[in-house]
Amino acid sequence: MVEVYGIGGLIVLVLSIWAIISIIGSSATTGAKILWVLFVLLLPVIGFICWLVFGPKAARSAI
């Protein structure tokens, strides 16, 4: 059972890091970025879901 929790924790960590990188790369204001990063860090699962639904979108580069 410990392995399941370990894998779940690793998934939450990877998703949180991805969310923080996307938040930093977004076009939101600095204050909004700081608030979103704090929200994702303090409440990882709920923060990630809220960011995914309501958060700033990452800047897309033209290819």
N, CA, C and O atoms as a MOPAC input file, in Angstrom:
PM7 MOZYME 1SCF
protein

 N      0.81900 1    -1.19900 1     0.00000 1
 C      0.00000 1     0.00000 1     0.00000 1
 C      0.86300 1     1.26400 1     0.00000 1
 O      0.46100 1     2.30100 1    -0.52600 1
 N      2.03800 1     1.16300 1     0.58900 1
 C      2.93700 1     2.31400 1     0.64100 1
 C      3.36300 1     2.71700 1    -0.76300 1
 O      3.52500 1     3.90400 1    -1.04700 1
 N      3.54700 1     1.73400 1    -1.64300 1
 C      3.95500 1     2.04200 1    -3.00700 1
 C      2.90300 1     2.87000 1    -3.73800 1
 O      3.24100 1     3.74300 1    -4.53800 1
 N      1.63400 1     2.59700 1    -3.46600 1
 C      0.55000 1     3.34200 1    -4.10800 1
 C      0.58200 1     4.79400 1    -3.66900 1
 O      0.42600 1     5.69800 1    -4.48900 1
 N      0.78600 1     5.02100 1    -2.37200 1
 C      0.86600 1     6.39400 1    -1.87900 1
 C      2.09400 1     7.11000 1    -2.43300 1
 O      2.04300 1     8.30500 1    -2.72600 1
 N      3.18200 1     6.38500 1    -2.57300 1
 C      4.40300 1     6.97300 1    -3.12600 1
 C      4.22100 1     7.39800 1    -4.56700 1
 O      4.66300 1     8.47700 1    -4.96100 1
 N      3.57400 1     6.55700 1    -5.35600 1
 C      3.31000 1     6.89800 1    -6.76100 1
 C      2.33500 1     8.06500 1    -6.84300 1
 O      2.50100 1     8.95700 1    -7.67400 1
 N      1.31600 1     8.06300 1    -5.98200 1
 C      0.35800 1     9.18000 1    -5.96000 1
 C      1.03000 1    10.48800 1    -5.59800 1
 O      0.74500 1    11.52500 1    -6.19800 1
 N      1.92000 1    10.44600 1    -4.61800 1
 C      2.65900 1    11.64400 1    -4.22700 1
 C      3.56800 1    12.13900 1    -5.33200 1
 O      3.70700 1    13.34400 1    -5.53800 1
 N      4.18400 1    11.21200 1    -6.04200 1
 C      5.05000 1    11.58600 1    -7.16500 1
 C      4.23800 1    12.23600 1    -8.28200 1
 O      4.68400 1    13.21000 1    -8.88900 1
 N      3.06100 1    11.70500 1    -8.55200 1
 C      2.18900 1    12.29700 1    -9.57700 1
 C      1.76800 1    13.70100 1    -9.17800 1
 O      1.78100 1    14.60800 1   -10.01100 1
 N      1.39200 1    13.89800 1    -7.91300 1
 C      1.00800 1    15.23300 1    -7.43700 1
 C      2.19200 1    16.19300 1    -7.54200 1
 O      2.01400 1    17.35100 1    -7.92000 1
 N      3.39000 1    15.72900 1    -7.21400 1
 C      4.58300 1    16.57100 1    -7.30400 1
 C      4.85500 1    16.99100 1    -8.74000 1
 O      5.12400 1    18.16300 1    -9.00200 1
 N      4.78700 1    16.04600 1    -9.67200 1
 C      5.03900 1    16.34600 1   -11.08400 1
 C      3.99300 1    17.32200 1   -11.61800 1
 O      4.33700 1    18.26300 1   -12.33300 1
 N      2.72700 1    17.11000 1   -11.28200 1
 C      1.66600 1    18.01700 1   -11.75100 1
 C      1.81400 1    19.41300 1   -11.14800 1
 O      1.55700 1    20.41100 1   -11.82100 1
 N      2.22200 1    19.48300 1    -9.89400 1
 C      2.42800 1    20.78700 1    -9.26100 1
 C      3.58600 1    21.53600 1    -9.91300 1
 O      3.48700 1    22.74000 1   -10.15100 1
 N      4.67000 1    20.84400 1   -10.20200 1
 C      5.80900 1    21.48700 1   -10.87400 1
 C      5.40200 1    21.96400 1   -12.25900 1
 O      5.76300 1    23.06800 1   -12.66700 1
 N      4.65300 1    21.13800 1   -12.98600 1
 C      4.18600 1    21.53600 1   -14.31600 1
 C      3.27700 1    22.76700 1   -14.22500 1
 O      3.37600 1    23.67200 1   -15.05400 1
 N      2.39300 1    22.80500 1   -13.22100 1
 C      1.50600 1    23.95100 1   -13.04600 1
 C      2.30600 1    25.20900 1   -12.74300 1
 O      2.01100 1    26.26900 1   -13.29600 1
 N      3.30200 1    25.11700 1   -11.88600 1
 C      4.10400 1    26.29100 1   -11.51800 1
 C      4.88600 1    26.80700 1   -12.72300 1
 O      4.98100 1    28.01700 1   -12.92600 1
 N      5.44100 1    25.91100 1   -13.51300 1
 C      6.15800 1    26.33100 1   -14.72000 1
 C      5.20600 1    27.01100 1   -15.69300 1
 O      5.56500 1    28.01600 1   -16.30500 1
 N      4.00300 1    26.48100 1   -15.84300 1
 C      3.01700 1    27.09000 1   -16.73400 1
 C      2.54000 1    28.43500 1   -16.21000 1
 O      2.30900 1    29.36000 1   -16.98900 1
 N      2.39100 1    28.55100 1   -14.90500 1
 C      1.97900 1    29.83100 1   -14.30600 1
 C      3.04100 1    30.88300 1   -14.56200 1
 O      2.72000 1    32.00700 1   -14.95000 1
 N      4.29200 1    30.53800 1   -14.35100 1
 C      5.37900 1    31.49700 1   -14.56200 1
 C      5.45900 1    31.91300 1   -16.03400 1
 O      5.79200 1    33.06100 1   -16.32900 1
 N      5.16300 1    31.00900 1   -16.94800 1
 C      5.21700 1    31.32200 1   -18.37300 1
 C      3.97600 1    31.99100 1   -18.91900 1
 O      3.91000 1    32.29700 1   -20.11000 1
 N      2.98600 1    32.22500 1   -18.06400 1
 C      1.74400 1    32.83100 1   -18.53400 1
 C      1.90100 1    34.34100 1   -18.68500 1
 O      2.91000 1    34.92300 1   -18.28600 1
 N      0.89000 1    34.94900 1   -19.26300 1
 C      0.91100 1    36.39500 1   -19.47000 1
 C      0.19500 1    37.14900 1   -18.34800 1
 O     -0.13300 1    38.32500 1   -18.51000 1
 N     -0.04600 1    36.50200 1   -17.23600 1
 C     -0.71600 1    37.14400 1   -16.09800 1
 C      0.22500 1    38.14600 1   -15.42500 1
 O      1.43300 1    38.14600 1   -15.66200 1
 N     -0.35200 1    38.98500 1   -14.59300 1
 C      0.45800 1    39.95200 1   -13.85300 1
 C      1.30200 1    39.22700 1   -12.81400 1
 O      1.02600 1    38.08000 1   -12.46400 1
 N      2.32500 1    39.90500 1   -12.32900 1
 C      3.22400 1    39.30600 1   -11.34700 1
 C      2.48100 1    38.93500 1   -10.07000 1
 O      2.71800 1    37.87200 1    -9.49600 1
 N      1.59500 1    39.79800 1    -9.63200 1
 C      0.81600 1    39.51400 1    -8.42100 1
 C     -0.05600 1    38.28300 1    -8.57400 1
 O     -0.15000 1    37.46400 1    -7.66000 1
 N     -0.69300 1    38.15200 1    -9.72900 1
 C     -1.53500 1    36.98600 1    -9.97600 1
 C     -0.69400 1    35.71100 1   -10.03400 1
 O     -1.11200 1    34.66200 1    -9.54300 1
 N      0.48300 1    35.80700 1   -10.63200 1
 C      1.36700 1    34.64300 1   -10.69700 1
 C      1.76700 1    34.18900 1    -9.29800 1
 O      1.75300 1    32.99500 1    -8.99900 1
 N      2.12300 1    35.14500 1    -8.44300 1
 C      2.53400 1    34.81300 1    -7.08100 1
 C      1.39300 1    34.14800 1    -6.32500 1
 O      1.60300 1    33.15500 1    -5.62800 1
 N      0.18900 1    34.69100 1    -6.45900 1
 C     -0.96200 1    34.10400 1    -5.77000 1
 C     -1.24700 1    32.69200 1    -6.25900 1
 O     -1.52200 1    31.80300 1    -5.45300 1
 N     -1.18600 1    32.47600 1    -7.57400 1
 C     -1.43500 1    31.13700 1    -8.11400 1
 C     -0.36200 1    30.15400 1    -7.65400 1
 O     -0.68500 1    29.02200 1    -7.29200 1
 N      0.89800 1    30.55800 1    -7.66100 1
 C      1.97700 1    29.66500 1    -7.22700 1
 C      1.79800 1    29.30800 1    -5.75200 1
 O      1.95100 1    28.14500 1    -5.37900 1
 N      1.47600 1    30.28600 1    -4.91400 1
 C      1.23600 1    30.01200 1    -3.50000 1
 C      0.05600 1    29.07000 1    -3.30600 1
 O      0.10600 1    28.17200 1    -2.46600 1
 N     -0.99900 1    29.27200 1    -4.07700 1
 C     -2.18600 1    28.42300 1    -3.98800 1
 C     -1.84900 1    26.98300 1    -4.36700 1
 O     -2.28900 1    26.04800 1    -3.69900 1
 N     -1.08100 1    26.80200 1    -5.42000 1
 C     -0.69400 1    25.46000 1    -5.85500 1
 C      0.25600 1    24.81700 1    -4.83900 1
 O      0.18300 1    23.61000 1    -4.60700 1
 N      1.14100 1    25.60400 1    -4.23400 1
 C      2.07200 1    25.05300 1    -3.25300 1
 C      1.39100 1    24.68900 1    -1.93500 1
 O      1.70900 1    23.66300 1    -1.33400 1
 N      0.45800 1    25.52500 1    -1.48600 1
 C     -0.18900 1    25.28300 1    -0.19500 1
 C     -1.27400 1    24.21000 1    -0.26100 1
 O     -1.43800 1    23.44500 1     0.68900 1
 N     -2.00000 1    24.14300 1    -1.34600 1
 C     -3.05700 1    23.14300 1    -1.53700 1
 C     -2.81100 1    22.43400 1    -2.86600 1
 O     -3.45600 1    22.76300 1    -3.86200 1
 N     -1.90600 1    21.48300 1    -2.90200 1
 C     -1.45200 1    20.92900 1    -4.18500 1
 C     -2.56800 1    20.36700 1    -5.06400 1
 O     -2.63700 1    20.72100 1    -6.24100 1
 N     -3.42300 1    19.52900 1    -4.55400 1
 C     -4.43900 1    18.88900 1    -5.39500 1
 C     -5.53800 1    19.88400 1    -5.75900 1
 O     -5.88000 1    20.03200 1    -6.93300 1
 N     -6.08600 1    20.55900 1    -4.76200 1
 C     -7.15800 1    21.53200 1    -5.01500 1
 C     -6.62100 1    22.71800 1    -5.81100 1
 O     -7.28800 1    23.21000 1    -6.72200 1
 N     -5.41800 1    23.17600 1    -5.46900 1
 C     -4.80300 1    24.29000 1    -6.18700 1
 C     -4.57100 1    23.96100 1    -7.65100 1
 O     -4.80900 1    24.79800 1    -8.52200 1
 N     -4.10300 1    22.73700 1    -7.93100 1
 C     -3.86100 1    22.32800 1    -9.31300 1
 C     -5.16900 1    22.28000 1   -10.09900 1
 O     -5.22500 1    22.75000 1   -11.23500 1
 N     -6.20600 1    21.72600 1    -9.51300 1
 C     -7.49800 1    21.63400 1   -10.21100 1
 C     -8.07000 1    23.02700 1   -10.46500 1
 O     -8.57300 1    23.29900 1   -11.55500 1
 N     -7.99700 1    23.90900 1    -9.46900 1
 C     -8.49000 1    25.28600 1    -9.66100 1
 C     -7.67400 1    26.01000 1   -10.72400 1
 O     -8.23400 1    26.72100 1   -11.55800 1
 N     -6.35600 1    25.83300 1   -10.70100 1
 C     -5.51600 1    26.47500 1   -11.71100 1
 C     -5.85500 1    25.94400 1   -13.10200 1
 O     -5.90300 1    26.70500 1   -14.06900 1
 N     -6.08900 1    24.64100 1   -13.19500 1
 C     -6.40100 1    24.03200 1   -14.48100 1
 C     -7.70000 1    24.59200 1   -15.06000 1
 O     -7.81600 1    24.77700 1   -16.27100 1
 N     -8.67600 1    24.86000 1   -14.18700 1
 C     -9.97600 1    25.35100 1   -14.64000 1
 C     -9.98700 1    26.87400 1   -14.79500 1
 O    -10.46300 1    27.39300 1   -15.80500 1
 N     -9.46400 1    27.58800 1   -13.79600 1
 C     -9.60700 1    29.04300 1   -13.76300 1
 C     -8.33000 1    29.82400 1   -14.01000 1
 O     -8.38100 1    31.04000 1   -14.19000 1
 N     -7.19500 1    29.16100 1   -14.02500 1
 C     -5.90600 1    29.85100 1   -14.03700 1
 C     -5.52600 1    30.47600 1   -15.35500 1
 O     -6.19000 1    30.28400 1   -16.37400 1
 N     -4.43200 1    31.23600 1   -15.31500 1
 C     -3.92800 1    31.88200 1   -16.52800 1
 C     -3.40700 1    30.84100 1   -17.51700 1
 O     -2.82900 1    29.83000 1   -17.12100 1
 N     -3.60800 1    31.08900 1   -18.75400 1
 C     -3.13400 1    30.18000 1   -19.78900 1
 C     -1.70400 1    30.54300 1   -20.15900 1
 O     -1.33400 1    31.71700 1   -20.17400 1
 N     -0.91900 1    29.54300 1   -20.45200 1
 C      0.49400 1    29.75900 1   -20.81000 1
 C      0.57600 1    30.44900 1   -22.17500 1
 O     -0.26700 1    30.24800 1   -23.04900 1
 N      1.60000 1    31.25300 1   -22.32100 1
 C      1.82300 1    31.93500 1   -23.59500 1
 C      2.24200 1    30.91100 1   -24.63900 1
 O      3.18100 1    30.14700 1   -24.41800 1
 N      1.56000 1    30.89100 1   -25.76200 1
 C      1.88500 1    29.94900 1   -26.83500 1
 C      2.81100 1    30.63600 1   -27.83100 1
 O      2.54100 1    31.74600 1   -28.28900 1
 N      3.88400 1    29.97200 1   -28.15000 1
 C      4.80800 1    30.54900 1   -29.12500 1
 C      4.41600 1    30.07600 1   -30.52300 1
 O      4.02900 1    28.92400 1   -30.71800 1
 N      4.52100 1    30.96900 1   -31.47500 1
 C      4.19600 1    30.63400 1   -32.86600 1
 C      5.32700 1    29.82100 1   -33.47000 1
 O      6.50300 1    30.15300 1   -33.32200 1
 N      4.95800 1    28.77900 1   -34.13300 1
 C      5.97300 1    27.90800 1   -34.76200 1
 C      6.09800 1    28.24200 1   -36.22100 1
 O      6.89500 1    27.62700 1   -36.92900 1

